[in-house]
Short mmCIF file of C-alpha atoms in Angstrom, two decimals:
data_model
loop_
_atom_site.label_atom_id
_atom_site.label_comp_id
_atom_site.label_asym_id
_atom_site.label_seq_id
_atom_site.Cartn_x
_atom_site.Cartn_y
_atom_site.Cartn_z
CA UNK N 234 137.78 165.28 82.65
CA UNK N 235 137.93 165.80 86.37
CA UNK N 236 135.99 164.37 89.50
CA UNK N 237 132.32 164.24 88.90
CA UNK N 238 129.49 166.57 89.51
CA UNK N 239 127.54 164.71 92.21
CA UNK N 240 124.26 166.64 91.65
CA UNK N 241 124.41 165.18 88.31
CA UNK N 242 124.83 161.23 89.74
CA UNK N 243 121.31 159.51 88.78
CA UNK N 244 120.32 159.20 92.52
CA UNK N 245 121.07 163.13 92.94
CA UNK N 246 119.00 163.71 89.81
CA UNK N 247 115.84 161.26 90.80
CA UNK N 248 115.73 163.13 94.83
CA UNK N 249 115.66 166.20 93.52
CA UNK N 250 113.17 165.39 91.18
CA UNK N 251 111.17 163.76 93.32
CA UNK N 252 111.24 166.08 95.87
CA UNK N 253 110.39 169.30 93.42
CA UNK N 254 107.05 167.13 92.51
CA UNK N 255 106.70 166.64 95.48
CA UNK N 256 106.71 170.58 97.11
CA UNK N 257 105.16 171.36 94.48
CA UNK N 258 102.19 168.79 94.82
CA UNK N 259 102.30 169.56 98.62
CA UNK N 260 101.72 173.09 98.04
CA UNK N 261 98.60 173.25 96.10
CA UNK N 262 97.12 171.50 99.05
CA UNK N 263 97.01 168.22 97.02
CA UNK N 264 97.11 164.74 99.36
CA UNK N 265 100.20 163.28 98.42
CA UNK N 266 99.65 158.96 98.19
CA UNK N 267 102.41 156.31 97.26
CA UNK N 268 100.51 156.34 93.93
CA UNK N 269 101.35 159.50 93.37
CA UNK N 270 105.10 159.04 94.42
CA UNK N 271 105.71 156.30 92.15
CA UNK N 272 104.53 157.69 89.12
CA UNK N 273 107.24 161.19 90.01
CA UNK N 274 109.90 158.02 89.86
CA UNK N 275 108.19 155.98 86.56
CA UNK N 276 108.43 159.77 85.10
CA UNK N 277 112.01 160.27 85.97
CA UNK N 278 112.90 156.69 84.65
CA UNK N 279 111.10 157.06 81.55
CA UNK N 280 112.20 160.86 80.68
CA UNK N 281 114.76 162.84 82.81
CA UNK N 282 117.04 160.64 83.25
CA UNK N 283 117.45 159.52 79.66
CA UNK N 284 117.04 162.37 78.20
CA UNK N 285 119.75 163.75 80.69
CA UNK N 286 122.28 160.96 79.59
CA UNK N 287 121.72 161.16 75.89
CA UNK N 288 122.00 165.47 75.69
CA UNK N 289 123.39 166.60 78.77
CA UNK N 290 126.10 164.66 79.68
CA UNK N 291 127.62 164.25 76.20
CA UNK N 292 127.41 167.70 75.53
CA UNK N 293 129.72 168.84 78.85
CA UNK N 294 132.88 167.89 76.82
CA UNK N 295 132.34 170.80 74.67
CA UNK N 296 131.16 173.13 77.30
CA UNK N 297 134.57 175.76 78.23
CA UNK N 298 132.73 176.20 81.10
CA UNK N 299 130.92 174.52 84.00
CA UNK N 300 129.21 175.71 86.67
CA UNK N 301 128.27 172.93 89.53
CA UNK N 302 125.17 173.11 90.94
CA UNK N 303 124.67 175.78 93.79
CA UNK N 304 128.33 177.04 93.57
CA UNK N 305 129.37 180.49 91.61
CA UNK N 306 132.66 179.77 91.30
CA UNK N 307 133.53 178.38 87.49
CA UNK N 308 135.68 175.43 87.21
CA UNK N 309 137.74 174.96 83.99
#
């Protein structure tokens, strides 16, 4: 199928969804603790990623199209 989408790689996935919680946390004027951090990564574990690996990823063999992350140029 081609090279890889690395914003798709699990550690791509988990920093940006760690750091979206996290901006978004930040800017509601919310103290951000390690508590706080590790349950954004316990989420993640439990239900982006899987979810991710189960409907996403199988589905892209299908797809006539794909569009990496951040780039507006298709790639067949």
């Amino acid at each position: 199928m081609g090279e890889e989408d690395p914003s798709t790689d699990s550690p791509s996935m988990a920093a940006q969804a760690i750091q979206g919680s996290l901006y978004n946390v930040a800017a509601s004027g919310v103290t951000l603790t390690l508590g706080f951090l590790r349950s954004v990564i316990d989420q993640y574990l439990a239900t982006v990623q899987p979810m991710h690996l189960e409907f996403v990823e199988p589905s892209k063999r299908y797809a006539d199209v794909i569009i990496p992350e951040g780039d507006t140029t298709p790639s067949l």
